[in-house]
Structure formats: C-alpha cells, structure tokens
PDB file of C-alpha atoms in Angstrom:
ATOM      1  CA  MET A   1      20.410  25.525 -15.630  1.00 41.00           C
ATOM      2  CA  THR A   2      20.326  26.554 -11.985  1.00 45.00           C
ATOM      3  CA  GLY A   3      23.388  27.273  -9.955  1.00 47.00           C
ATOM      4  CA  GLY A   4      24.867  25.052  -7.292  1.00 48.00           C
ATOM      5  CA  ARG A   5      23.284  26.910  -4.394  1.00 48.00           C
ATOM      6  CA  ARG A   6      20.600  24.907  -2.626  1.00 50.00           C
ATOM      7  CA  GLY A   7      17.212  26.348  -1.765  1.00 49.00           C
ATOM      8  CA  PRO A   8      16.461  27.205   1.860  1.00 48.00           C
ATOM      9  CA  TYR A   9      14.234  24.156   2.349  1.00 51.00           C
ATOM     10  CA  ALA A  10      16.425  21.557   0.639  1.00 55.00           C
ATOM     11  CA  GLY A  11      17.960  20.396   3.918  1.00 75.00           C
ATOM     12  CA  THR A  12      14.562  20.158   5.577  1.00 86.00           C
ATOM     13  CA  ARG A  13      13.178  18.078   2.714  1.00 87.00           C
ATOM     14  CA  GLU A  14      16.187  15.781   2.814  1.00 90.00           C
ATOM     15  CA  ARG A  15      15.892  15.271   6.570  1.00 92.00           C
ATOM     16  CA  ARG A  16      12.208  14.498   6.249  1.00 91.00           C
ATOM     17  CA  ALA A  17      12.888  12.009   3.449  1.00 91.00           C
ATOM     18  CA  ALA A  18      15.656  10.363   5.509  1.00 94.00           C
ATOM     19  CA  ILE A  19      13.332  10.032   8.495  1.00 95.00           C
ATOM     20  CA  MET A  20      10.588   8.521   6.320  1.00 92.00           C
ATOM     21  CA  ALA A  21      13.043   6.018   4.829  1.00 93.00           C
ATOM     22  CA  ALA A  22      14.367   5.117   8.279  1.00 95.00           C
ATOM     23  CA  ALA A  23      10.867   4.592   9.666  1.00 94.00           C
ATOM     24  CA  HIS A  24       9.991   2.404   6.690  1.00 93.00           C
ATOM     25  CA  GLY A  25      13.134   0.316   7.099  1.00 94.00           C
ATOM     26  CA  LEU A  26      12.682  -0.207  10.832  1.00 96.00           C
ATOM     27  CA  VAL A  27       9.006  -1.103  10.605  1.00 95.00           C
ATOM     28  CA  THR A  28       9.787  -3.552   7.818  1.00 93.00           C
ATOM     29  CA  GLU A  29      12.457  -5.187   9.955  1.00 94.00           C
ATOM     30  CA  GLN A  30      10.920  -5.215  13.424  1.00 95.00           C
ATOM     31  CA  GLY A  31       7.308  -4.050  13.271  1.00 94.00           C
ATOM     32  CA  HIS A  32       5.683  -0.777  14.248  1.00 93.00           C
ATOM     33  CA  ARG A  33       5.184  -1.577  17.935  1.00 93.00           C
ATOM     34  CA  ALA A  34       8.919  -2.107  18.418  1.00 94.00           C
ATOM     35  CA  THR A  35       9.909   1.049  16.531  1.00 94.00           C
ATOM     36  CA  THR A  36      10.491   4.245  18.519  1.00 94.00           C
ATOM     37  CA  ALA A  37      11.316   7.808  17.563  1.00 95.00           C
ATOM     38  CA  ALA A  38      14.775   7.278  19.064  1.00 96.00           C
ATOM     39  CA  ASP A  39      15.335   4.239  16.813  1.00 96.00           C
ATOM     40  CA  VAL A  40      14.286   6.237  13.766  1.00 96.00           C
ATOM     41  CA  ALA A  41      16.535   9.150  14.727  1.00 96.00           C
ATOM     42  CA  GLU A  42      19.547   6.862  15.071  1.00 96.00           C
ATOM     43  CA  ARG A  43      18.861   5.163  11.737  1.00 96.00           C
ATOM     44  CA  ALA A  44      18.287   8.490   9.939  1.00 95.00           C
ATOM     45  CA  GLY A  45      21.315  10.188  11.489  1.00 95.00           C
ATOM     46  CA  VAL A  46      19.299  13.008  13.043  1.00 95.00           C
ATOM     47  CA  THR A  47      18.270  13.978  16.544  1.00 95.00           C
ATOM     48  CA  GLU A  48      15.138  12.636  18.165  1.00 95.00           C
ATOM     49  CA  SER A  49      13.857  16.206  18.360  1.00 95.00           C
ATOM     50  CA  ALA A  50      14.191  16.450  14.568  1.00 94.00           C
ATOM     51  CA  VAL A  51      12.049  13.330  14.183  1.00 95.00           C
ATOM     52  CA  LEU A  52       9.415  14.770  16.510  1.00 95.00           C
ATOM     53  CA  TYR A  53       9.508  18.109  14.691  1.00 95.00           C
ATOM     54  CA  HIS A  54       8.502  16.442  11.424  1.00 94.00           C
ATOM     55  CA  PHE A  55       6.366  13.669  12.948  1.00 95.00           C
ATOM     56  CA  PRO A  56       5.077  14.779  16.367  1.00 95.00           C
ATOM     57  CA  SER A  57       3.222  11.563  17.267  1.00 94.00           C
ATOM     58  CA  LYS A  58       3.439   7.819  16.657  1.00 92.00           C
ATOM     59  CA  GLU A  59       0.512   8.127  14.261  1.00 94.00           C
ATOM     60  CA  HIS A  60       2.439  10.704  12.213  1.00 94.00           C
ATOM     61  CA  LEU A  61       5.545   8.498  12.262  1.00 93.00           C
ATOM     62  CA  TYR A  62       3.607   5.413  11.160  1.00 93.00           C
ATOM     63  CA  THR A  63       2.013   7.453   8.398  1.00 93.00           C
ATOM     64  CA  ALA A  64       5.516   8.377   7.243  1.00 90.00           C
ATOM     65  CA  VAL A  65       6.107   4.728   6.377  1.00 90.00           C
ATOM     66  CA  PHE A  66       3.383   4.837   3.736  1.00 89.00           C
ATOM     67  CA  GLU A  67       4.321   8.332   2.600  1.00 87.00           C
ATOM     68  CA  HIS A  68       7.734   6.847   1.837  1.00 87.00           C
ATOM     69  CA  LEU A  69       6.137   4.089  -0.238  1.00 83.00           C
ATOM     70  CA  LEU A  70       3.995   6.583  -2.148  1.00 82.00           C
ATOM     71  CA  SER A  71       7.053   8.726  -2.887  1.00 77.00           C
ATOM     72  CA  GLY A  72       8.704   5.871  -4.764  1.00 69.00           C
ATOM     73  CA  PRO A  73       8.541   5.317  -8.524  1.00 65.00           C
ATOM     74  CA  ALA A  74       5.169   4.267  -9.914  1.00 61.00           C
ATOM     75  CA  PRO A  75       4.856   0.919 -11.734  1.00 63.00           C
ATOM     76  CA  ARG A  76       5.875   1.305 -15.352  1.00 63.00           C
ATOM     77  CA  GLU A  77       2.765  -0.373 -16.749  1.00 73.00           C
ATOM     78  CA  ASP A  78      -0.548  -1.852 -15.694  1.00 85.00           C
ATOM     79  CA  ALA A  79      -1.500  -5.517 -15.692  1.00 93.00           C
ATOM     80  CA  THR A  80      -3.761  -5.842 -18.729  1.00 95.00           C
ATOM     81  CA  THR A  81      -4.485  -9.587 -18.975  1.00 96.00           C
ATOM     82  CA  VAL A  82      -5.913 -12.134 -16.554  1.00 96.00           C
ATOM     83  CA  ALA A  83      -2.536 -13.857 -16.308  1.00 96.00           C
ATOM     84  CA  GLN A  84      -0.785 -10.582 -15.520  1.00 96.00           C
ATOM     85  CA  VAL A  85      -3.303  -9.691 -12.813  1.00 97.00           C
ATOM     86  CA  GLU A  86      -2.968 -13.191 -11.317  1.00 97.00           C
ATOM     87  CA  ALA A  87       0.818 -12.829 -11.263  1.00 96.00           C
ATOM     88  CA  LEU A  88       0.605  -9.351  -9.715  1.00 95.00           C
ATOM     89  CA  LEU A  89      -1.785 -10.443  -6.957  1.00 96.00           C
ATOM     90  CA  THR A  90       0.290 -13.540  -6.196  1.00 97.00           C
ATOM     91  CA  ARG A  91       3.475 -11.486  -5.976  1.00 95.00           C
ATOM     92  CA  LEU A  92       1.979  -8.821  -3.706  1.00 93.00           C
ATOM     93  CA  VAL A  93       0.367 -11.336  -1.357  1.00 95.00           C
ATOM     94  CA  ALA A  94       3.668 -13.233  -1.138  1.00 95.00           C
ATOM     95  CA  ARG A  95       5.454  -9.994  -0.254  1.00 91.00           C
ATOM     96  CA  ASP A  96       3.026  -9.270   2.568  1.00 91.00           C
ATOM     97  CA  THR A  97       2.970 -12.788   4.013  1.00 92.00           C
ATOM     98  CA  THR A  98       6.739 -13.262   3.812  1.00 89.00           C
ATOM     99  CA  ASN A  99       7.436 -10.031   5.712  1.00 85.00           C
ATOM    100  CA  PRO A 100       4.134  -9.081   7.321  1.00 92.00           C
ATOM    101  CA  HIS A 101       5.140  -6.082   9.453  1.00 94.00           C
ATOM    102  CA  LEU A 102       4.179  -3.495   6.826  1.00 92.00           C
ATOM    103  CA  ALA A 103       0.923  -5.262   6.024  1.00 93.00           C
ATOM    104  CA  ARG A 104       0.011  -5.413   9.708  1.00 94.00           C
ATOM    105  CA  LEU A 105       0.636  -1.676  10.106  1.00 94.00           C
ATOM    106  CA  TYR A 106      -1.413  -1.116   6.934  1.00 93.00           C
ATOM    107  CA  GLN A 107      -4.346  -2.911   8.553  1.00 94.00           C
ATOM    108  CA  VAL A 108      -4.066  -0.752  11.688  1.00 94.00           C
ATOM    109  CA  LEU A 109      -3.813   2.536   9.815  1.00 94.00           C
ATOM    110  CA  MET A 110      -6.462   1.628   7.265  1.00 93.00           C
ATOM    111  CA  ALA A 111      -9.041   1.380  10.057  1.00 93.00           C
ATOM    112  CA  GLU A 112      -7.842   4.459  11.930  1.00 95.00           C
ATOM    113  CA  SER A 113      -7.494   6.615   8.807  1.00 95.00           C
ATOM    114  CA  SER A 114     -11.232   6.391   8.145  1.00 94.00           C
ATOM    115  CA  ASP A 115     -11.384   9.351  10.566  1.00 96.00           C
ATOM    116  CA  PRO A 116     -10.689  12.476   8.447  1.00 96.00           C
ATOM    117  CA  ALA A 117      -8.829  13.994  11.424  1.00 95.00           C
ATOM    118  CA  HIS A 118      -6.303  11.147  11.556  1.00 95.00           C
ATOM    119  CA  PRO A 119      -2.789  11.996  10.259  1.00 94.00           C
ATOM    120  CA  ALA A 120      -2.938   9.063   7.843  1.00 94.00           C
ATOM    121  CA  HIS A 121      -6.263  10.017   6.254  1.00 95.00           C
ATOM    122  CA  ASP A 122      -4.956  11.952   3.246  1.00 94.00           C
ATOM    123  CA  THR A 123      -2.136   9.457   2.674  1.00 92.00           C
ATOM    124  CA  PHE A 124      -4.560   6.550   2.623  1.00 93.00           C
ATOM    125  CA  VAL A 125      -6.941   8.403   0.321  1.00 94.00           C
ATOM    126  CA  ARG A 126      -4.052   8.766  -2.134  1.00 92.00           C
ATOM    127  CA  ARG A 127      -2.983   5.147  -1.660  1.00 91.00           C
ATOM    128  CA  THR A 128      -6.532   3.874  -2.163  1.00 93.00           C
ATOM    129  CA  ASP A 129      -6.933   6.010  -5.293  1.00 94.00           C
ATOM    130  CA  LEU A 130      -3.676   4.646  -6.720  1.00 92.00           C
ATOM    131  CA  ILE A 131      -4.574   1.012  -6.050  1.00 93.00           C
ATOM    132  CA  THR A 132      -8.175   1.181  -7.216  1.00 95.00           C
ATOM    133  CA  GLY A 133      -7.149   3.288 -10.200  1.00 95.00           C
ATOM    134  CA  ALA A 134      -4.612   0.687 -11.337  1.00 95.00           C
ATOM    135  CA  MET A 135      -7.084  -2.159 -10.825  1.00 96.00           C
ATOM    136  CA  THR A 136      -9.810  -0.227 -12.669  1.00 97.00           C
ATOM    137  CA  ARG A 137      -7.509   0.053 -15.681  1.00 96.00           C
ATOM    138  CA  SER A 138      -6.710  -3.664 -15.449  1.00 97.00           C
ATOM    139  CA  PHE A 139     -10.375  -4.655 -15.339  1.00 97.00           C
ATOM    140  CA  ALA A 140     -11.156  -2.291 -18.222  1.00 97.00           C
ATOM    141  CA  ALA A 141      -8.413  -3.889 -20.331  1.00 97.00           C
ATOM    142  CA  ILE A 142      -9.692  -7.382 -19.537  1.00 96.00           C
ATOM    143  CA  GLN A 143     -13.231  -6.318 -20.411  1.00 96.00           C
ATOM    144  CA  THR A 144     -12.122  -4.779 -23.705  1.00 96.00           C
ATOM    145  CA  SER A 145     -10.181  -7.892 -24.720  1.00 95.00           C
ATOM    146  CA  GLY A 146     -13.159 -10.117 -23.921  1.00 95.00           C
ATOM    147  CA  GLU A 147     -10.923 -12.408 -21.878  1.00 95.00           C
ATOM    148  CA  ALA A 148     -13.358 -12.345 -18.938  1.00 95.00           C
ATOM    149  CA  VAL A 149     -16.873 -11.185 -18.146  1.00 95.00           C
ATOM    150  CA  LEU A 150     -16.929  -8.572 -15.387  1.00 97.00           C
ATOM    151  CA  ALA A 151     -19.496  -8.812 -12.609  1.00 96.00           C
ATOM    152  CA  ALA A 152     -19.899  -5.009 -12.670  1.00 97.00           C
ATOM    153  CA  SER A 153     -18.221  -1.897 -14.086  1.00 98.00           C
ATOM    154  CA  PRO A 154     -14.403  -1.829 -13.993  1.00 98.00           C
ATOM    155  CA  GLU A 155     -14.506   0.796 -11.205  1.00 98.00           C
ATOM    156  CA  ARG A 156     -16.840  -1.286  -9.051  1.00 98.00           C
ATOM    157  CA  CYS A 157     -14.873  -4.462  -9.727  1.00 98.00           C
ATOM    158  CA  ALA A 158     -11.726  -2.686  -8.541  1.00 97.00           C
ATOM    159  CA  ARG A 159     -13.411  -1.639  -5.296  1.00 97.00           C
ATOM    160  CA  LEU A 160     -14.774  -5.148  -4.772  1.00 98.00           C
ATOM    161  CA  LEU A 161     -11.371  -6.755  -5.275  1.00 98.00           C
ATOM    162  CA  VAL A 162      -9.509  -4.313  -3.043  1.00 96.00           C
ATOM    163  CA  GLY A 163     -12.177  -4.662  -0.359  1.00 96.00           C
ATOM    164  CA  ALA A 164     -12.058  -8.460  -0.521  1.00 97.00           C
ATOM    165  CA  TRP A 165      -8.257  -8.428  -0.420  1.00 96.00           C
ATOM    166  CA  ASP A 166      -8.150  -6.134   2.628  1.00 95.00           C
ATOM    167  CA  GLY A 167     -10.759  -8.216   4.436  1.00 96.00           C
ATOM    168  CA  LEU A 168      -9.054 -11.517   3.672  1.00 97.00           C
ATOM    169  CA  GLN A 169      -5.728 -10.104   4.799  1.00 96.00           C
ATOM    170  CA  ALA A 170      -7.267  -8.999   8.115  1.00 96.00           C
ATOM    171  CA  GLN A 171      -8.658 -12.515   8.601  1.00 97.00           C
ATOM    172  CA  TRP A 172      -5.278 -14.040   7.768  1.00 96.00           C
ATOM    173  CA  PHE A 173      -3.532 -12.021  10.464  1.00 95.00           C
ATOM    174  CA  ILE A 174      -6.029 -13.309  13.024  1.00 96.00           C
ATOM    175  CA  ARG A 175      -6.002 -16.927  11.781  1.00 95.00           C
ATOM    176  CA  PRO A 176      -3.189 -17.599   9.312  1.00 94.00           C
ATOM    177  CA  ASP A 177      -4.384 -21.129   8.616  1.00 95.00           C
ATOM    178  CA  PHE A 178      -5.498 -20.645   5.009  1.00 96.00           C
ATOM    179  CA  ASP A 179      -3.845 -19.828   1.698  1.00 97.00           C
ATOM    180  CA  LEU A 180      -4.276 -16.053   1.419  1.00 97.00           C
ATOM    181  CA  ALA A 181      -3.048 -15.888  -2.167  1.00 97.00           C
ATOM    182  CA  ALA A 182      -5.491 -18.593  -3.255  1.00 98.00           C
ATOM    183  CA  ASP A 183      -8.408 -16.782  -1.637  1.00 98.00           C
ATOM    184  CA  VAL A 184      -7.466 -13.416  -3.159  1.00 98.00           C
ATOM    185  CA  LEU A 185      -7.239 -15.082  -6.574  1.00 98.00           C
ATOM    186  CA  ALA A 186     -10.618 -16.743  -5.962  1.00 98.00           C
ATOM    187  CA  ALA A 187     -12.096 -13.314  -5.248  1.00 98.00           C
ATOM    188  CA  PHE A 188     -10.600 -11.995  -8.487  1.00 98.00           C
ATOM    189  CA  HIS A 189     -12.027 -14.901 -10.501  1.00 97.00           C
ATOM    190  CA  ALA A 190     -15.447 -14.456  -8.895  1.00 97.00           C
ATOM    191  CA  ILE A 191     -15.450 -10.789  -9.909  1.00 97.00           C
ATOM    192  CA  ALA A 192     -14.057 -11.455 -13.406  1.00 96.00           C
ATOM    193  CA  PRO A 193     -14.963 -15.023 -14.384  1.00 95.00           C
ATOM    194  CA  ALA A 194     -13.400 -16.380 -17.540  1.00 86.00           C
ATOM    195  CA  ARG A 195     -15.527 -16.126 -20.662  1.00 78.00           C
ATOM    196  CA  THR A 196     -16.922 -19.531 -21.583  1.00 69.00           C
ATOM    197  CA  THR A 197     -17.860 -18.586 -25.137  1.00 59.00           C
ATOM    198  CA  PRO A 198     -15.759 -16.695 -27.695  1.00 58.00           C
ATOM    199  CA  ALA A 199     -16.128 -12.919 -27.542  1.00 54.00           C
ATOM    200  CA  ALA A 200     -18.056 -11.348 -30.401  1.00 54.00           C
ATOM    201  CA  HIS A 201     -15.956  -9.266 -32.796  1.00 50.00           C
TER     202      HIS A 201
END
C-alpha cells in the first residue's frame, strides 16, 4: 500500500480532468460555439491561463470533450442479438437528437480530424476503433447465432453501419425532417437482414 503523499503530477492530472469535464458539461448545455475558455475556467474552478496551458486552442478544447467521454467507464457488455442492437441504436440516436450539441460537435470534429495533424485525430481514431470494435462483436454474435444473414464480414458490416449512421446524422442536422432512428435501423436491417429460413445446426 502506498503512503498518503501524492505524486508530483497528481494535481496536474486532476486539473486537466476537471477542465475536460467542464468543457463537456458546457458544450452539452450550450453548444461548442457558445463555449469559451473563460467559461470552462469558471466552471472548472481554475484560471483561464490554466485552461490554455492544457488546451492551447479551441480545437484542443473541443477535443477535450471527447477525451472526457473516452475516459469514462466502458459498457459492461456488448449487444449480441438483433433486438439488443436495435435497442442500443434507438437509445443512442434518441440521446443525440434530444440534446444535439455533442453530436453536432462530433460531426465538425469528425471531418476535421481526418487530417493527422489535427488535435482530435488520435482521439477520433480511438473513438472509431471503440465503436467499430463493439459493432464488429455484435455482428459476429448475430452471425454465429444465425439470427440474421450478414451482407459482408462482421468487420465490414460494422464500418458500413457506422458510416451510414454518421452520414444520416449529418443529413439530419441539415434537414431534420425525417426520423433519424428509423433510418439508422433501416441501415442496420439492410446490412444484417433477418434470416428467412431456419439456420442449419
């Protein structure tokens, strides 16, 4: 067991985590365009110079929002049936459409982070790997159970679904006159149509 003395970087880590949490909270509440370094500093209880030390530009600060999400606990288990995947997709789309500020920032950073020099690049690589990895496992479980027939390998199906979801979400922000959840579910069912004959055992 270690003693009560904190390491030399404990305070720095805690300040960074507080700034990330503050940025996440403010963007969720008011959107990224309305969120300033001064707002984040006030919410985190630090100076504005401390915010700029850890996140020297708006791009770094916006990236902090998704770093905060990635630092949270991972889901305890994957969705392994068609019904579970449907429920997961419906829940996540509802989250984004009910409070769209985070999803809108995601769309902005997703495009910008395709540049390897962008501050969000590594964070979005990790986020993409997590999402596609979870969906790959879900498609593999559905394939193994015989509940649906996959249009391609589980890995490719995961990429197709995530790509369709991102594209549909971008369209919805431009013209929110369609049911985003229904279209995402339609994409899922097109990629993994239900088996019409019993699976061979």
